[in-house]
């Protein structure tokens, strides 16, 4: 097969960080190639250098046999390189179809856009992906997952020869991942290459042909996927021997005191009468597909979602008129799934982002104890192995996974009694994932309860003492202790789906 893309000796520095130290990469025509590496290894930076978001300091890039120097993503698009970036770069308040044609609008003549044609084409492109939505609504009307699908539709509908996907599946559920993989296979049939970045190894093993491993801004090696097992792959990524963490013994919490409970939680169209209780020290998992009501339930408990109904009890006392600051005062922490809109403060430093929620606690006689603030931030940077040149670095300059770690640390600092984690390891590499899982176990050992929402069933199976499966806003089942396995959770979710189809058929 012929080589479509070749990058040689590419270097790129930012103030205080050499992100790429002479990286090489080869992608063949019609292959799906994975880019693997820890958080901060340089994957996204390489993509941005290739597509002209950043200039490069050194190195050569060849595409379809010619040396290229793209100065902007639009220019990259013109020569056939289409990209879905890690952080979505669509315009939320514009309509779906405008977003799909951003920068290459269809025109009736020199003065007028052909809106009808754009709407029709956008509708068709999306329905090809199995998505029937109103394209004239603004993009932020839809969930992150749908926005992601729009970005994908936008990338594949252009005349691309290489489609780059930087963590495309991080906000998709299993069904949507199936759709994406179908699209990737279609691209392959058309001899279009895909450069695929993901921290989920099972995805890489399923869809990719070859992979290149990066570590600390350098290329470690290129392998055919079938020639490298998971242990070797991870060991090469982290630069030391790796062994899978053993499943924790499943402690029973049936005798423990109840910390939080909710009766008959309701929210229009989203939750229809959920009962749930969390015991002290227990790690309770919430499983279910996107739209099953997991996040809504967590938001209702925490008080971000105010429209909901339901009786909530916190340490046996009724908790009325819930709101986030009251919840924090009581001892709840809530690390949300959407770090971009709800989490990070992009222009503040790592240290500030980490300690912002606990500033009131850091005050002494009305002044912030800066020394303590710094110590705390330093401790978590070390504990989570956060890659940053300094505590003063603006958080927007950190890699995606490292931003996620800062957010987790923000809540850990607060010493909560209950930690609600919504997709805590999204975008986090294998090594850091293990660190975070250990931390969650540590919280439980100290008597802190954890409510964990995750689409990664293996993560729930390894860590939870009890797993509750939601579907269409209702509790559909519960698994406890030694019965918790990836398969048993999956079965419960799948059984439900079948039942649902039958219901609809009636
Ligand atoms: N604009 C920037 N300014 C300063 N430093 C940056 C900038 N962009 C990236 N970096 C740094 O370059 C390094 C590589 O980051 P990059 O985003 O490429 O990592 P990644 O491999 O994509 O990680 P992840 O898996 O977390 O997405 C990191 O140390 C990051 O902090
Ligand atoms: Mg990245």
mmCIF file of C-alpha atoms in Angstrom, residues 55-252:
data_model
loop_
_atom_site.group_PDB
_atom_site.id
_atom_site.type_symbol
_atom_site.label_atom_id
_atom_site.label_comp_id
_atom_site.label_asym_id
_atom_site.label_seq_id
_atom_site.Cartn_x
_atom_site.Cartn_y
_atom_site.Cartn_z
ATOM 1 C CA UNK A 55 3.254 26.378 12.995
ATOM 2 C CA UNK A 56 6.087 23.881 13.446
ATOM 3 C CA UNK A 57 9.615 24.626 14.613
ATOM 4 C CA UNK A 58 11.269 21.807 12.690
ATOM 5 C CA UNK A 59 10.501 18.845 10.470
ATOM 6 C CA UNK A 60 8.892 17.823 7.213
ATOM 7 C CA UNK A 61 5.368 16.760 6.308
ATOM 8 C CA UNK A 62 4.460 14.943 3.088
ATOM 9 C CA UNK A 63 0.901 14.320 1.944
ATOM 10 C CA UNK A 64 0.052 12.308 -1.159
ATOM 11 C CA UNK A 65 3.674 12.519 -2.214
ATOM 12 C CA UNK A 66 4.056 16.269 -1.896
ATOM 13 C CA UNK A 67 5.638 18.316 0.833
ATOM 14 C CA UNK A 68 3.009 20.455 2.562
ATOM 15 C CA UNK A 69 2.904 23.486 4.852
ATOM 16 C CA UNK A 70 -0.712 24.063 5.862
ATOM 17 C CA UNK A 71 -1.274 27.436 7.434
ATOM 18 C CA UNK A 72 -4.836 26.833 8.532
ATOM 19 C CA UNK A 73 -7.338 24.010 8.936
ATOM 20 C CA UNK A 74 -9.204 25.420 5.934
ATOM 21 C CA UNK A 75 -6.082 25.004 3.817
ATOM 22 C CA UNK A 76 -5.647 21.462 5.152
ATOM 23 C CA UNK A 77 -9.273 20.812 4.240
ATOM 24 C CA UNK A 78 -8.659 21.948 0.688
ATOM 25 C CA UNK A 79 -5.895 19.411 0.129
ATOM 26 C CA UNK A 80 -8.013 16.639 1.661
ATOM 27 C CA UNK A 81 -7.261 16.583 5.407
ATOM 28 C CA UNK A 82 -10.396 16.860 7.466
ATOM 29 C CA UNK A 83 -10.322 17.020 11.258
ATOM 30 C CA UNK A 84 -12.560 16.530 14.250
ATOM 31 C CA UNK A 85 -10.656 18.198 17.070
ATOM 32 C CA UNK A 86 -10.676 17.022 20.661
ATOM 33 C CA UNK A 87 -12.432 20.144 21.835
ATOM 34 C CA UNK A 88 -15.351 20.704 19.513
ATOM 35 C CA UNK A 89 -14.861 23.837 17.487
ATOM 36 C CA UNK A 90 -18.336 24.356 16.201
ATOM 37 C CA UNK A 91 -20.437 27.434 16.898
ATOM 38 C CA UNK A 92 -23.046 26.496 19.487
ATOM 39 C CA UNK A 93 -25.594 29.239 18.836
ATOM 40 C CA UNK A 94 -25.691 28.753 15.079
ATOM 41 C CA UNK A 95 -27.935 26.176 13.503
ATOM 42 C CA UNK A 96 -26.903 22.614 12.829
ATOM 43 C CA UNK A 97 -26.817 23.090 9.065
ATOM 44 C CA UNK A 98 -24.817 26.331 9.288
ATOM 45 C CA UNK A 99 -22.281 24.478 11.366
ATOM 46 C CA UNK A 100 -22.105 21.679 8.822
ATOM 47 C CA UNK A 101 -21.262 24.161 6.083
ATOM 48 C CA UNK A 102 -19.098 26.460 8.151
ATOM 49 C CA UNK A 103 -16.450 27.975 5.873
ATOM 50 C CA UNK A 104 -17.783 26.324 2.707
ATOM 51 C CA UNK A 105 -21.344 27.573 2.446
ATOM 52 C CA UNK A 106 -23.403 26.755 -0.630
ATOM 53 C CA UNK A 107 -24.371 29.839 -2.605
ATOM 54 C CA UNK A 108 -27.180 30.626 -5.022
ATOM 55 C CA UNK A 109 -25.125 33.374 -6.570
ATOM 56 C CA UNK A 110 -22.435 35.806 -5.510
ATOM 57 C CA UNK A 111 -24.698 37.398 -2.910
ATOM 58 C CA UNK A 112 -27.083 34.822 -1.543
ATOM 59 C CA UNK A 113 -26.620 31.629 0.377
ATOM 60 C CA UNK A 114 -28.605 28.643 -0.753
ATOM 61 C CA UNK A 115 -30.113 27.822 2.619
ATOM 62 C CA UNK A 116 -32.573 25.298 1.332
ATOM 63 C CA UNK A 117 -29.859 23.269 -0.386
ATOM 64 C CA UNK A 118 -27.687 23.382 2.718
ATOM 65 C CA UNK A 119 -30.549 22.242 4.919
ATOM 66 C CA UNK A 120 -31.419 19.386 2.604
ATOM 67 C CA UNK A 121 -27.855 18.242 2.295
ATOM 68 C CA UNK A 122 -27.211 18.505 6.029
ATOM 69 C CA UNK A 123 -30.348 16.516 6.738
ATOM 70 C CA UNK A 124 -29.279 13.819 4.326
ATOM 71 C CA UNK A 125 -25.720 13.619 5.638
ATOM 72 C CA UNK A 126 -27.004 13.247 9.192
ATOM 73 C CA UNK A 127 -29.655 10.721 8.359
ATOM 74 C CA UNK A 128 -26.925 8.673 6.645
ATOM 75 C CA UNK A 129 -25.403 8.539 10.126
ATOM 76 C CA UNK A 130 -28.735 7.469 11.549
ATOM 77 C CA UNK A 131 -29.512 10.851 13.064
ATOM 78 C CA UNK A 132 -32.913 12.384 12.341
ATOM 79 C CA UNK A 133 -32.839 15.870 13.809
ATOM 80 C CA UNK A 134 -34.134 19.312 12.967
ATOM 81 C CA UNK A 135 -31.143 20.948 11.279
ATOM 82 C CA UNK A 136 -32.616 24.440 11.578
ATOM 83 C CA UNK A 137 -32.364 24.364 15.375
ATOM 84 C CA UNK A 138 -29.275 25.821 16.977
ATOM 85 C CA UNK A 139 -26.532 23.358 17.782
ATOM 86 C CA UNK A 140 -26.592 23.963 21.536
ATOM 87 C CA UNK A 141 -30.174 22.772 21.534
ATOM 88 C CA UNK A 142 -28.714 19.257 21.289
ATOM 89 C CA UNK A 143 -26.610 17.074 23.581
ATOM 90 C CA UNK A 144 -22.832 16.853 23.390
ATOM 91 C CA UNK A 145 -23.133 13.453 21.734
ATOM 92 C CA UNK A 146 -25.271 14.824 18.932
ATOM 93 C CA UNK A 147 -22.952 17.791 18.526
ATOM 94 C CA UNK A 148 -20.125 15.310 18.176
ATOM 95 C CA UNK A 149 -22.043 13.462 15.454
ATOM 96 C CA UNK A 150 -22.558 16.766 13.631
ATOM 97 C CA UNK A 151 -18.817 17.365 13.740
ATOM 98 C CA UNK A 152 -18.249 13.887 12.348
ATOM 99 C CA UNK A 153 -20.821 14.353 9.590
ATOM 100 C CA UNK A 154 -19.175 17.632 8.709
ATOM 101 C CA UNK A 155 -15.755 16.031 8.442
ATOM 102 C CA UNK A 156 -16.751 13.046 6.367
ATOM 103 C CA UNK A 157 -18.972 14.869 3.897
ATOM 104 C CA UNK A 158 -16.098 16.891 2.528
ATOM 105 C CA UNK A 159 -13.753 15.494 -0.097
ATOM 106 C CA UNK A 160 -11.297 14.174 2.434
ATOM 107 C CA UNK A 161 -8.515 11.670 1.812
ATOM 108 C CA UNK A 162 -7.550 11.651 5.477
ATOM 109 C CA UNK A 163 -10.027 12.090 8.305
ATOM 110 C CA UNK A 164 -8.513 12.811 11.704
ATOM 111 C CA UNK A 165 -10.541 11.980 14.790
ATOM 112 C CA UNK A 166 -9.157 13.181 18.118
ATOM 113 C CA UNK A 167 -11.032 11.234 20.804
ATOM 114 C CA UNK A 168 -14.269 11.091 18.804
ATOM 115 C CA UNK A 169 -15.899 8.536 21.078
ATOM 116 C CA UNK A 170 -15.366 10.252 24.410
ATOM 117 C CA UNK A 171 -18.909 11.608 24.498
ATOM 118 C CA UNK A 172 -20.654 8.825 22.603
ATOM 119 C CA UNK A 173 -22.480 5.851 24.080
ATOM 120 C CA UNK A 174 -22.161 2.269 22.839
ATOM 121 C CA UNK A 175 -24.831 2.561 20.162
ATOM 122 C CA UNK A 176 -23.354 5.754 18.789
ATOM 123 C CA UNK A 177 -19.879 4.233 18.789
ATOM 124 C CA UNK A 178 -21.345 1.449 16.595
ATOM 125 C CA UNK A 179 -22.586 4.096 14.157
ATOM 126 C CA UNK A 180 -19.206 5.800 14.110
ATOM 127 C CA UNK A 181 -17.411 2.514 13.461
ATOM 128 C CA UNK A 182 -19.761 1.792 10.591
ATOM 129 C CA UNK A 183 -18.832 5.158 9.110
ATOM 130 C CA UNK A 184 -15.134 4.461 9.589
ATOM 131 C CA UNK A 185 -15.523 1.146 7.734
ATOM 132 C CA UNK A 186 -17.307 2.930 4.909
ATOM 133 C CA UNK A 187 -14.470 5.446 4.676
ATOM 134 C CA UNK A 188 -11.981 2.603 4.516
ATOM 135 C CA UNK A 189 -13.839 1.009 1.647
ATOM 136 C CA UNK A 190 -13.520 4.282 -0.216
ATOM 137 C CA UNK A 191 -9.742 4.175 0.412
ATOM 138 C CA UNK A 192 -9.961 7.132 2.767
ATOM 139 C CA UNK A 193 -7.505 6.946 5.667
ATOM 140 C CA UNK A 194 -8.446 7.614 9.243
ATOM 141 C CA UNK A 195 -6.142 8.786 12.013
ATOM 142 C CA UNK A 196 -7.824 7.736 15.209
ATOM 143 C CA UNK A 197 -7.014 8.871 18.744
ATOM 144 C CA UNK A 198 -8.599 7.163 21.735
ATOM 145 C CA UNK A 199 -7.700 6.086 25.232
ATOM 146 C CA UNK A 200 -10.053 3.136 24.941
ATOM 147 C CA UNK A 201 -7.955 0.166 23.938
ATOM 148 C CA UNK A 202 -10.825 -2.118 22.976
ATOM 149 C CA UNK A 203 -11.849 0.447 20.357
ATOM 150 C CA UNK A 204 -8.356 0.585 18.949
ATOM 151 C CA UNK A 205 -8.182 -3.206 18.763
ATOM 152 C CA UNK A 206 -11.519 -3.344 17.025
ATOM 153 C CA UNK A 207 -11.240 -0.661 14.375
ATOM 154 C CA UNK A 208 -7.554 0.081 13.720
ATOM 155 C CA UNK A 209 -5.070 -1.630 11.417
ATOM 156 C CA UNK A 210 -1.820 -0.135 12.668
ATOM 157 C CA UNK A 211 -0.772 2.104 15.511
ATOM 158 C CA UNK A 212 1.983 4.493 16.471
ATOM 159 C CA UNK A 213 2.945 5.010 20.097
ATOM 160 C CA UNK A 214 4.084 8.385 21.409
ATOM 161 C CA UNK A 215 5.732 9.048 24.712
ATOM 162 C CA UNK A 216 6.763 12.488 25.954
ATOM 163 C CA UNK A 217 6.781 14.031 22.511
ATOM 164 C CA UNK A 218 8.729 11.219 20.869
ATOM 165 C CA UNK A 219 7.778 8.274 18.656
ATOM 166 C CA UNK A 220 8.300 4.965 20.426
ATOM 167 C CA UNK A 221 7.289 2.681 17.576
ATOM 168 C CA UNK A 222 4.848 1.637 14.893
ATOM 169 C CA UNK A 223 3.060 -1.719 15.086
ATOM 170 C CA UNK A 224 0.402 -3.720 13.330
ATOM 171 C CA UNK A 225 -2.453 -3.920 15.799
ATOM 172 C CA UNK A 226 -2.591 -7.718 15.663
ATOM 173 C CA UNK A 227 1.104 -7.952 16.529
ATOM 174 C CA UNK A 228 0.994 -6.126 19.842
ATOM 175 C CA UNK A 229 -0.919 -7.230 22.924
ATOM 176 C CA UNK A 230 -2.503 -4.894 25.411
ATOM 177 C CA UNK A 231 0.214 -5.355 28.047
ATOM 178 C CA UNK A 232 3.031 -4.516 25.709
ATOM 179 C CA UNK A 233 1.116 -1.573 24.268
ATOM 180 C CA UNK A 234 0.462 -0.001 27.652
ATOM 181 C CA UNK A 235 3.992 -0.717 28.871
ATOM 182 C CA UNK A 236 5.389 1.101 25.835
ATOM 183 C CA UNK A 237 3.012 4.009 26.367
ATOM 184 C CA UNK A 238 3.945 4.550 29.997
ATOM 185 C CA UNK A 239 7.566 3.514 29.678
ATOM 186 C CA UNK A 240 7.469 0.803 32.331
ATOM 187 C CA UNK A 241 6.062 -2.662 32.937
ATOM 188 C CA UNK A 242 2.284 -2.648 33.295
ATOM 189 C CA UNK A 243 0.005 -5.108 35.048
ATOM 190 C CA UNK A 244 -3.744 -4.974 35.208
ATOM 191 C CA UNK A 245 -5.139 -3.876 38.556
ATOM 192 C CA UNK A 246 -6.926 -6.640 40.336
ATOM 193 C CA UNK A 247 -10.588 -6.420 41.015
ATOM 194 C CA UNK A 248 -11.242 -5.166 44.551
ATOM 195 C CA UNK A 249 -12.966 -7.472 47.017
ATOM 196 C CA UNK A 250 -16.608 -6.563 47.085
ATOM 197 C CA UNK A 251 -17.485 -5.389 50.570
ATOM 198 C CA UNK A 252 -21.123 -5.410 51.571
#
